[in-house]
CSV table of C-alpha atoms in Angstrom, one decimal:
chain,number,residue,atom,x,y,z
T,1,MET,CA,-64.5,46.8,22.6
T,2,VAL,CA,-60.9,47.6,21.6
T,3,THR,CA,-60.4,49.2,18.2
T,4,GLN,CA,-57.2,49.2,16.2
T,5,THR,CA,-56.1,50.8,12.9
T,6,VAL,CA,-54.9,48.5,10.1
T,7,ARG,CA,-53.5,49.7,6.8
T,8,THR,CA,-54.7,47.4,4.0
T,9,SER,CA,-55.4,47.2,0.3
T,10,ILE,CA,-57.7,44.1,0.6
T,11,LEU,CA,-60.7,46.4,0.9
T,12,SER,CA,-60.2,47.4,-2.7
T,13,TYR,CA,-61.5,45.1,-5.4
T,14,LYS,CA,-58.5,45.9,-7.6
T,15,SER,CA,-55.1,44.5,-6.9
T,16,ASN,CA,-53.5,47.9,-7.5
T,17,GLY,CA,-56.2,49.9,-5.8
T,18,PRO,CA,-55.6,52.6,-3.3
T,19,GLN,CA,-54.6,51.8,0.3
T,20,VAL,CA,-57.2,52.7,2.9
T,21,PHE,CA,-57.4,52.8,6.7
T,22,ALA,CA,-60.0,50.6,8.3
T,23,TYR,CA,-61.0,50.6,12.0
T,24,LEU,CA,-61.3,46.9,12.8
T,25,PRO,CA,-62.7,45.8,16.2
T,26,VAL,CA,-60.7,43.1,18.0
T,27,ARG,CA,-63.4,40.5,18.6
T,28,ARG,CA,-62.9,38.2,21.5
T,29,LYS,CA,-65.4,35.5,20.3
T,30,TRP,CA,-64.0,33.4,17.5
T,31,GLN,CA,-67.5,32.7,16.2
T,32,ARG,CA,-67.8,36.4,15.2
T,33,GLU,CA,-64.3,36.9,14.0
T,34,THR,CA,-64.3,38.5,10.6
T,35,LEU,CA,-61.9,37.9,7.7
T,36,LEU,CA,-60.5,41.4,8.3
T,37,GLY,CA,-60.0,40.6,12.0
T,38,TRP,CA,-58.1,37.5,11.0
T,39,LEU,CA,-56.0,39.6,8.6
T,40,GLN,CA,-55.3,42.1,11.4
T,41,ASN,CA,-53.8,39.4,13.6
T,42,ARG,CA,-51.8,38.0,10.7
T,43,LEU,CA,-50.3,41.4,9.8
T,44,MET,CA,-49.3,42.1,13.4
T,45,THR,CA,-47.4,38.8,13.7
T,46,THR,CA,-43.7,39.5,13.4
T,47,SER,CA,-42.3,36.8,15.7
T,48,LYS,CA,-38.9,35.3,14.9
T,49,ARG,CA,-39.1,32.4,17.2
T,50,VAL,CA,-37.5,29.0,16.5
T,51,GLN,CA,-40.9,27.5,15.8
T,52,ASP,CA,-41.5,30.0,13.0
T,53,ARG,CA,-38.6,28.8,11.0
T,54,SER,CA,-39.1,27.4,7.5
T,55,THR,CA,-39.1,23.6,7.4
T,56,MET,CA,-36.4,24.0,4.8
T,57,LYS,CA,-34.0,25.1,7.6
T,58,ARG,CA,-34.7,22.1,9.8
T,59,VAL,CA,-32.2,19.3,10.0
T,60,GLN,CA,-34.3,16.1,10.3
T,61,ASP,CA,-31.5,13.9,11.4
T,62,LEU,CA,-30.7,16.2,14.4
T,63,GLU,CA,-34.3,16.4,15.3
T,64,ILE,CA,-34.3,12.6,15.6
T,65,VAL,CA,-31.1,12.7,17.7
T,66,THR,CA,-32.9,15.1,20.1
T,67,GLU,CA,-35.8,12.6,20.5
T,68,LYS,CA,-33.6,9.6,21.3
T,69,TRP,CA,-31.5,11.5,23.9
T,70,LYS,CA,-34.6,12.7,25.6
T,71,ILE,CA,-35.6,9.1,26.2
T,72,VAL,CA,-32.1,8.2,27.5
T,73,SER,CA,-32.2,11.2,29.9
T,74,LYS,CA,-35.5,10.0,31.5
T,75,VAL,CA,-34.4,6.5,31.9
T,76,LYS,CA,-31.0,7.5,33.3
T,77,ALA,CA,-32.8,9.8,35.9
T,78,VAL,CA,-34.9,6.8,37.2
T,79,MET,CA,-31.7,4.6,37.3
T,80,GLU,CA,-29.9,7.3,39.3
T,81,ILE,CA,-32.8,7.6,41.8
T,82,LEU,CA,-32.9,3.8,42.3
T,83,ASN,CA,-29.2,3.6,42.7
T,84,GLU,CA,-29.3,6.0,45.6
T,85,GLU,CA,-31.7,3.8,47.5
T,86,PRO,CA,-30.2,1.4,50.1
T,87,GLU,CA,-31.6,-1.7,48.4
T,88,THR,CA,-31.9,-0.1,44.9
T,89,ILE,CA,-35.7,-0.5,45.1
T,90,ILE,CA,-38.4,2.1,45.8
T,91,PRO,CA,-42.2,2.2,46.0
T,92,ALA,CA,-43.4,3.4,42.6
T,93,ARG,CA,-45.5,6.1,44.2
T,94,ASN,CA,-42.4,7.6,45.8
T,95,LEU,CA,-41.1,8.4,42.3
T,96,GLU,CA,-43.8,11.0,42.0
T,97,ARG,CA,-41.7,13.4,44.1
T,98,HIS,CA,-39.0,13.0,41.5
T,99,ARG,CA,-41.2,13.7,38.5
T,100,ILE,CA,-39.4,17.0,37.7
T,101,LYS,CA,-36.0,15.3,37.7
T,102,ILE,CA,-37.3,12.5,35.5
T,103,ASN,CA,-38.9,15.2,33.3
T,104,LEU,CA,-42.1,13.1,32.8
T,105,PRO,CA,-45.1,15.4,32.3
T,106,LYS,CA,-48.5,14.7,33.6
T,107,PRO,CA,-50.9,13.0,33.0
T,108,HIS,CA,-48.4,10.2,32.1
T,109,LYS,CA,-48.1,7.6,34.8
T,110,ILE,CA,-44.6,6.8,36.0
T,111,SER,CA,-45.6,3.1,36.5
T,112,ASP,CA,-46.6,2.9,32.8
T,113,PHE,CA,-43.3,4.5,31.8
T,114,LEU,CA,-41.4,1.9,33.8
T,115,ARG,CA,-43.4,-1.0,32.4
T,116,LYS,CA,-42.4,0.0,28.9
T,117,SER,CA,-38.8,-1.1,29.6
T,118,PRO,CA,-38.9,-4.5,31.3
T,119,LYS,CA,-35.2,-5.2,30.4
T,120,LEU,CA,-34.2,-2.3,32.7
T,121,PHE,CA,-36.9,-2.1,35.4
T,122,GLU,CA,-38.7,-4.7,37.5
T,123,LEU,CA,-42.1,-4.1,39.0
T,124,TYR,CA,-43.9,-6.2,41.7
T,125,LYS,CA,-46.5,-5.8,44.4
T,126,ASP,CA,-45.8,-6.6,48.0
T,127,GLN,CA,-48.3,-8.4,50.3
T,128,ARG,CA,-50.1,-5.1,51.0
T,129,GLY,CA,-50.5,-4.5,47.2
T,130,VAL,CA,-48.0,-1.7,47.1
T,131,LEU,CA,-46.2,-1.4,43.8
T,132,TRP,CA,-42.4,-1.5,44.0
T,133,CYS,CA,-39.8,-0.8,41.4
T,134,GLY,CA,-36.2,-2.0,41.0
T,135,MET,CA,-33.5,-2.5,38.4
T,136,THR,CA,-32.9,-5.7,36.5
T,137,LYS,CA,-29.4,-7.3,36.7
T,138,GLU,CA,-28.7,-5.9,33.2
T,139,ALA,CA,-29.5,-2.4,34.4
T,140,GLU,CA,-27.4,-2.8,37.5
T,141,ASP,CA,-24.5,-3.9,35.4
T,142,LEU,CA,-25.0,-0.8,33.2
T,143,VAL,CA,-24.9,1.4,36.2
T,144,GLU,CA,-21.7,-0.2,37.4
T,145,GLU,CA,-20.2,0.2,33.9
T,146,GLU,CA,-21.2,3.9,33.7
T,147,GLY,CA,-19.5,4.6,37.1
T,148,ARG,CA,-16.3,3.0,35.8
T,149,LEU,CA,-16.4,5.1,32.6
T,150,ILE,CA,-17.1,8.3,34.5
T,151,GLU,CA,-14.1,7.6,36.7
T,152,GLU,CA,-11.9,7.0,33.7
T,153,HIS,CA,-13.2,10.3,32.2
T,154,SER,CA,-12.7,12.2,35.4
T,155,ASP,CA,-9.3,13.8,34.5
T,156,LYS,CA,-10.6,15.0,31.1
T,157,VAL,CA,-13.7,16.6,32.5
T,158,ALA,CA,-11.5,18.3,35.2
T,159,GLU,CA,-9.7,19.9,32.3
T,160,TYR,CA,-12.9,21.0,30.7
T,161,VAL,CA,-14.2,22.5,33.9
T,162,THR,CA,-10.9,24.3,34.4
T,163,ARG,CA,-11.0,25.7,30.9
T,164,CYS,CA,-14.5,27.0,31.6
T,165,LEU,CA,-13.1,28.8,34.6
T,166,MET,CA,-10.3,30.2,32.4
T,167,MET,CA,-12.9,31.6,30.0
T,168,SER,CA,-15.0,33.3,32.7
T,169,VAL,CA,-14.4,36.9,33.2
T,170,ASP,CA,-13.7,36.6,37.0
T,171,ARG,CA,-12.1,33.1,36.8
T,172,ARG,CA,-14.9,31.7,38.9
T,173,LEU,CA,-18.3,30.2,38.3
T,174,ARG,CA,-21.2,29.4,40.6
T,175,LEU,CA,-21.3,25.7,41.6
T,176,ASP,CA,-25.0,25.4,41.0
T,177,LYS,CA,-24.6,26.7,37.4
T,178,ILE,CA,-21.9,24.1,36.7
T,179,ALA,CA,-24.3,21.5,37.9
T,180,ASN,CA,-26.4,22.2,34.8
T,181,PHE,CA,-23.5,20.8,32.8
T,182,ARG,CA,-23.2,17.6,34.9
T,183,ARG,CA,-24.7,15.1,32.4
T,184,ASP,CA,-23.4,17.0,29.4
T,185,PHE,CA,-19.8,16.9,30.6
T,186,GLY,CA,-19.9,13.5,32.3
T,187,LEU,CA,-19.6,14.6,35.9
T,188,PRO,CA,-20.5,12.1,38.7
T,189,VAL,CA,-23.7,12.5,40.7
T,190,ASP,CA,-21.8,13.6,43.8
T,191,PHE,CA,-19.5,16.0,42.1
T,192,ARG,CA,-20.5,18.9,44.4
T,193,ASP,CA,-19.5,17.0,47.6
T,194,LYS,CA,-16.5,15.0,46.6
T,195,TRP,CA,-15.4,15.4,43.0
T,196,VAL,CA,-14.7,19.2,43.2
T,197,HIS,CA,-12.2,18.6,46.0
T,198,ARG,CA,-10.2,15.9,44.1
T,199,TYR,CA,-8.2,18.5,42.0
T,200,PRO,CA,-7.0,21.2,44.5
T,201,GLU,CA,-4.2,22.1,42.1
T,202,LEU,CA,-6.8,23.2,39.5
T,203,PHE,CA,-9.7,24.7,41.3
T,204,LYS,CA,-11.2,25.2,44.8
T,205,VAL,CA,-14.7,25.9,46.3
T,206,VAL,CA,-15.1,29.3,47.9
T,207,LYS,CA,-18.1,31.0,49.4
T,208,MET,CA,-18.8,34.7,48.6
T,209,VAL,CA,-20.5,37.3,50.8
T,210,ASP,CA,-23.9,36.1,49.5
T,211,GLU,CA,-23.1,32.6,51.0
T,212,VAL,CA,-23.3,31.1,47.5
T,213,SER,CA,-20.6,28.5,46.6
T,214,TYR,CA,-18.3,29.2,43.7
T,215,LEU,CA,-15.7,27.2,42.0
T,216,GLU,CA,-12.6,29.3,41.6
T,217,LEU,CA,-9.5,28.8,39.4
T,218,VAL,CA,-6.3,28.0,41.3
T,219,SER,CA,-3.7,27.8,38.5
T,220,TRP,CA,-3.6,28.9,34.9
T,221,ASN,CA,-2.5,26.3,32.4
T,222,PRO,CA,-1.3,27.9,29.1
T,223,ASP,CA,-1.7,24.5,27.3
T,224,TRP,CA,-5.4,24.7,28.0
T,225,ALA,CA,-5.8,28.3,26.8
T,226,ILE,CA,-5.7,27.0,23.2
T,227,THR,CA,-9.2,26.6,21.7
T,228,GLN,CA,-10.4,23.4,20.0
T,229,LEU,CA,-10.6,25.3,16.7
T,230,GLU,CA,-6.9,26.4,17.0
T,231,LYS,CA,-5.9,22.8,17.6
T,232,ARG,CA,-7.8,21.6,14.5
T,233,VAL,CA,-7.0,24.4,12.1
T,234,LEU,CA,-3.5,25.4,13.2
T,235,GLY,CA,-2.4,22.1,14.7
T,236,VAL,CA,-1.3,23.8,17.9
T,237,ASN,CA,-1.6,21.4,20.9
T,238,GLU,CA,0.9,22.5,23.5
T,239,SER,CA,2.7,25.8,24.0
T,240,SER,CA,4.2,26.9,27.3
T,241,ASN,CA,4.5,30.4,26.1
T,242,HIS,CA,1.1,30.7,24.5
T,243,GLN,CA,-0.8,33.9,25.3
T,244,PRO,CA,-4.4,34.1,24.2
T,245,GLY,CA,-5.1,37.2,22.0
T,246,MET,CA,-6.6,38.1,18.7
T,247,LEU,CA,-7.6,35.2,16.3
T,248,SER,CA,-8.7,35.2,12.7
T,249,LEU,CA,-10.1,31.7,12.2
T,250,SER,CA,-13.1,30.4,10.1
T,251,PHE,CA,-15.6,28.1,11.7
T,252,PRO,CA,-16.5,24.9,10.0
T,253,LEU,CA,-20.0,25.2,8.3
T,254,ARG,CA,-22.6,22.6,7.6
T,255,PHE,CA,-26.0,23.6,6.2
T,256,PRO,CA,-29.1,21.5,5.6
T,257,SER,CA,-28.8,19.8,2.2
T,258,ASN,CA,-32.1,21.3,1.1
T,259,TYR,CA,-31.3,24.8,2.3
T,260,LYS,CA,-30.5,26.7,-0.9
T,261,LYS,CA,-30.5,30.3,0.4
T,262,VAL,CA,-26.9,29.9,1.7
T,263,TYR,CA,-25.7,31.2,-1.7
T,264,ARG,CA,-27.7,34.4,-1.2
T,265,HIS,CA,-25.9,35.1,2.0
T,266,ARG,CA,-22.5,33.9,0.9
T,267,GLU,CA,-21.0,37.4,1.0
T,268,LYS,CA,-22.1,38.1,4.6
T,269,ILE,CA,-20.9,34.6,5.7
T,270,ASP,CA,-17.5,35.2,4.1
T,271,HIS,CA,-17.2,38.6,5.8
T,272,PHE,CA,-18.0,37.0,9.2
T,273,GLN,CA,-15.6,34.2,8.7
T,274,LYS,CA,-12.7,36.5,7.9
T,275,ARG,CA,-13.3,38.8,10.8
T,276,SER,CA,-10.8,38.9,13.7
T,277,TYR,CA,-12.0,38.2,17.2
T,278,LEU,CA,-10.6,37.9,20.8
T,279,SER,CA,-9.8,34.5,22.0
T,280,PRO,CA,-12.3,33.0,24.5
T,281,TYR,CA,-9.4,32.7,27.0
T,282,ALA,CA,-8.3,36.3,26.7
T,283,ASP,CA,-9.5,39.1,29.0
T,284,ALA,CA,-12.7,40.5,27.6
T,285,LYS,CA,-13.6,43.1,30.2
T,286,GLY,CA,-12.9,46.0,27.8
T,287,LEU,CA,-14.9,44.5,24.9
T,288,THR,CA,-17.8,46.6,23.7
T,289,ALA,CA,-21.2,44.8,23.6
T,290,GLY,CA,-22.8,44.8,20.2
T,291,SER,CA,-19.5,45.3,18.3
T,292,LEU,CA,-18.6,42.9,15.5
T,293,GLU,CA,-15.7,41.4,17.4
T,294,PHE,CA,-18.0,40.9,20.4
T,295,ASP,CA,-20.5,38.7,18.4
T,296,LYS,CA,-17.8,36.6,16.8
T,297,ARG,CA,-16.1,36.0,20.2
T,298,ALA,CA,-19.5,34.9,21.6
T,299,VAL,CA,-19.8,32.4,18.8
T,300,ALA,CA,-16.2,31.2,19.6
T,301,ILE,CA,-17.2,30.7,23.3
T,302,MET,CA,-20.3,28.7,22.4
T,303,HIS,CA,-18.3,26.6,19.9
T,304,GLU,CA,-15.7,25.9,22.7
T,305,LEU,CA,-18.4,24.9,25.3
T,306,LEU,CA,-20.2,22.6,22.9
T,307,SER,CA,-16.8,21.0,22.0
T,308,PHE,CA,-16.5,20.0,25.7
T,309,THR,CA,-19.8,18.1,25.9
T,310,LEU,CA,-20.2,14.4,25.3
T,311,GLU,CA,-22.9,14.7,22.6
T,312,LYS,CA,-21.7,18.1,21.2
T,313,ARG,CA,-25.1,19.4,22.3
T,314,LEU,CA,-26.5,21.5,25.1
T,315,VAL,CA,-29.9,22.8,26.3
T,316,THR,CA,-30.0,26.4,25.3
T,317,ASP,CA,-31.2,27.4,28.8
T,318,HIS,CA,-27.8,26.2,30.2
T,319,LEU,CA,-25.9,28.5,27.9
T,320,THR,CA,-28.0,31.6,28.8
T,321,HIS,CA,-27.1,31.1,32.5
T,322,PHE,CA,-23.5,32.1,31.6
T,323,ARG,CA,-24.0,35.2,29.6
T,324,LYS,CA,-22.6,37.5,32.2
T,325,GLU,CA,-19.7,35.2,33.2
T,326,PHE,CA,-18.6,34.6,29.6
T,327,VAL,CA,-19.4,38.1,28.4
T,328,MET,CA,-22.0,37.0,25.8
T,329,PRO,CA,-25.0,39.0,24.4
T,330,GLN,CA,-28.4,39.0,26.1
T,331,LYS,CA,-30.2,37.8,22.9
T,332,LEU,CA,-28.2,34.6,22.7
T,333,MET,CA,-30.8,32.6,20.8
T,334,ARG,CA,-30.9,35.2,18.0
T,335,LEU,CA,-27.1,34.7,17.6
T,336,LEU,CA,-27.5,30.9,17.5
T,337,LEU,CA,-30.2,31.1,14.8
T,338,LYS,CA,-28.2,33.6,12.8
T,339,HIS,CA,-25.2,31.3,12.5
T,340,MET,CA,-27.1,28.2,11.6
T,341,GLY,CA,-24.2,26.8,9.6
T,342,ILE,CA,-22.2,26.6,12.8
T,343,PHE,CA,-25.0,25.7,15.2
T,344,TYR,CA,-28.4,24.0,14.9
T,345,VAL,CA,-31.2,24.7,17.3
T,346,SER,CA,-33.8,21.9,17.8
T,347,GLU,CA,-37.2,22.9,19.0
T,348,ARG,CA,-38.3,19.5,20.3
T,349,GLY,CA,-39.9,19.6,23.7
T,350,LYS,CA,-40.2,22.6,26.1
T,351,ARG,CA,-36.5,23.2,26.2
T,352,PHE,CA,-34.5,23.8,23.0
T,353,SER,CA,-31.2,22.1,22.3
T,354,VAL,CA,-28.3,23.5,20.3
T,355,PHE,CA,-26.0,21.3,18.3
T,356,LEU,CA,-22.5,21.8,17.0
T,357,THR,CA,-23.2,20.9,13.4
T,358,GLU,CA,-19.6,20.0,12.4
T,359,ALA,CA,-19.7,17.1,15.0
T,360,TYR,CA,-22.4,15.2,13.2
T,361,GLU,CA,-22.6,13.2,10.0
T,362,GLY,CA,-26.3,12.6,9.6
T,363,GLN,CA,-27.6,11.2,12.9
T,364,GLU,CA,-24.3,10.0,14.1
T,365,LEU,CA,-21.6,11.7,16.1
T,366,ILE,CA,-18.3,11.6,14.1
T,367,GLU,CA,-16.3,11.0,17.3
T,368,LYS,CA,-17.9,9.1,20.1
T,369,CYS,CA,-16.4,8.9,23.6
T,370,PRO,CA,-17.1,5.7,25.6
T,371,LEU,CA,-19.9,7.4,27.6
T,372,VAL,CA,-21.8,8.1,24.4
T,373,VAL,CA,-21.4,4.5,23.3
T,374,TRP,CA,-22.7,3.5,26.8
T,375,LYS,CA,-25.8,5.7,26.3
T,376,GLU,CA,-26.4,4.0,22.9
T,377,LYS,CA,-26.2,0.6,24.7
T,378,LEU,CA,-28.8,1.8,27.2
T,379,LEU,CA,-31.1,3.0,24.5
T,380,SER,CA,-31.0,-0.4,22.8
T,381,LEU,CA,-32.6,-1.8,25.9
T,382,VAL,CA,-35.4,0.7,26.0
T,383,GLY,CA,-38.9,-0.4,24.9
T,384,TYR,CA,-40.5,-3.6,23.7
T,385,ARG,CA,-43.3,-4.8,21.4
T,386,GLU,CA,-44.9,-7.5,23.5
T,387,LYS,CA,-48.1,-7.3,25.4
T,388,LYS,CA,-47.9,-5.8,28.9
T,389,LYS,CA,-47.1,-8.5,31.3
T,390,LYS,CA,-49.0,-9.0,34.6
T,391,ILE,CA,-47.2,-7.4,37.5
T,392,LEU,CA,-46.4,-10.2,39.9
T,393,THR,CA,-47.2,-10.0,43.6
T,394,PHE,CA,-44.9,-11.1,46.4
T,395,GLY,CA,-46.7,-14.5,46.6
T,396,ASP,CA,-46.4,-15.0,42.9
T,397,LEU,CA,-42.6,-14.5,43.1
T,398,SER,CA,-42.2,-17.0,45.9
T,399,ASP,CA,-44.2,-19.6,43.9
T,400,LEU,CA,-42.1,-19.1,40.8
T,401,GLU,CA,-38.8,-19.3,42.7
T,402,ASP,CA,-39.9,-22.6,44.3
T,403,SER,CA,-40.9,-24.0,41.0
T,404,GLY,CA,-37.7,-22.8,39.2
T,405,LEU,CA,-39.7,-21.0,36.6
T,406,ILE,CA,-37.8,-17.7,36.9
T,407,GLU,CA,-35.1,-17.5,34.3
T,408,SER,CA,-33.0,-14.7,33.2
T,409,SER,CA,-33.2,-14.0,29.5
T,410,SER,CA,-29.9,-12.9,27.8
T,411,GLU,CA,-31.6,-12.4,24.5
T,412,HIS,CA,-31.6,-8.7,23.5
T,413,GLU,CA,-34.1,-7.3,21.2
T,414,ASN,CA,-32.6,-5.0,18.6
T,415,ILE,CA,-34.9,-2.1,18.3
T,416,SER,CA,-34.6,0.6,15.6
T,417,MET,CA,-36.6,3.6,14.7
T,418,HIS,CA,-37.8,5.0,11.4
T,419,PHE,CA,-39.1,8.5,10.8
T,420,GLY,CA,-40.8,9.7,7.8
T,421,HIS,CA,-41.5,13.3,6.7
T,422,GLU,CA,-41.6,15.8,9.5
T,423,ASP,CA,-45.4,16.2,9.3
T,424,ALA,CA,-45.8,12.5,9.8
T,425,MET,CA,-43.0,12.2,12.3
T,426,VAL,CA,-43.9,10.3,15.5
T,427,GLY,CA,-41.5,11.0,18.4
T,428,VAL,CA,-39.9,8.2,20.3
T,429,GLU,CA,-40.9,9.9,23.5
T,430,ASP,CA,-44.6,10.1,22.7
T,431,ALA,CA,-44.6,6.4,21.8
T,432,LEU,CA,-42.7,5.5,24.9
T,433,LEU,CA,-45.2,7.4,27.1
T,434,ALA,CA,-48.2,6.1,25.3
T,435,ASP,CA,-50.6,4.2,27.5
T,436,ASN,CA,-51.4,1.2,25.3
T,437,ASP,CA,-50.9,-2.5,25.3
T,438,GLU,CA,-48.3,-2.6,22.6
T,439,MET,CA,-45.3,-0.4,22.3
T,440,ASN,CA,-45.5,1.1,18.8
T,441,ILE,CA,-42.1,2.8,18.6
T,442,GLY,CA,-40.7,1.1,15.6
T,443,GLU,CA,-37.0,0.3,16.0
T,444,ILE,CA,-34.7,2.3,18.2
T,445,GLY,CA,-31.3,0.6,17.9
T,446,LEU,CA,-27.8,1.5,17.0
T,447,ALA,CA,-28.1,0.4,13.4
T,448,GLY,CA,-31.4,2.3,12.9
T,449,TRP,CA,-32.3,5.9,13.1
T,450,ASN,CA,-32.9,6.3,9.4
T,451,SER,CA,-35.0,9.1,8.2
T,452,GLU,CA,-36.5,9.7,4.7
T,453,LYS,CA,-35.0,12.6,2.9
T,454,SER,CA,-37.6,15.1,1.9
């Protein structure tokens, strides 16, 4: 049995009694765990994880935003898989091999997930009883619309990718790492094969000695070496003679309305805001890790990257992949949590998301690009409250077509979602995945997403 030493004053009957050392056994069976054993574990817990934050530091509105975009991500993944099929249909069992891409955890059934959105997905059984899945006409129109919007957004995202290359220390980034930003930036599905070759004047694909494909900068554009913060604060948009160097700009801050400790840390915040730092587009090879300028430059890089994204939000794992290329600290999560007025980290799901707080007013993005509006339209078609309908067989479909009973419904159900206090909060995702006859998700529409203020 393992024995550990714990310094405690609880053994004394008086509150001001002497401190003593007690040898407390670490008991493996919870039935025999003593009060002192429990105390021992509590005293040794010093974790600073995101989950250990006080509820007073959580932004309920942004937690709700995380939930709704998780649903959109799953639905979009299924639509992308179906769109790649020759006839845009696939046996439902074949979707199992794409479970990781869809991000649908077991034991949830993919068929149940599809049945929850009849306005987007159609299910039927063939003569052998095999379940097939396809998209409705409405979903196919949405896919076509998204393709058109991505094409219109192509030049802008080419600028953002180029600016990422300009911020990198070697002016090149691994292609598979850029793929992590595909949905966040609005890149097309086939961007590795076709899109990267559409802008030879900006970047090119090269293979290094390790046979890994990189995207390398071809030409430096001084107009793009101006950060989004400089454009907003200084009003500088274009400058052919601009040379990135030292900056002394304050970041916009937005704290939770119920977080009062900001006044206690006002002096430290002001000191950080007034500190000079090296521009994200300047050469940072000589910068000393751990220095004050190093940390503020890392905040500036994360601010710039989040400004490029559609939803002003990224999965934190994607940021950590670029620590070496962008010269950022190893403990990136600690930096994000430290500057919670600039960033907000949501702990929903297995992968955390980081938000640029200045970009949101409550649950709404202040500036929405057309692709974000498209996602909201897609979300409005997710879910329903009716009873599960019987999955028609091939014979049933033939009979209905002959009798003229199949009609397309153009009526859209406006769904919205209401959340209460965090302890009673029911995620949209859990409701969407629930295997029950009625979809109890409240309302998920564009006019909804209200949350009670604690």
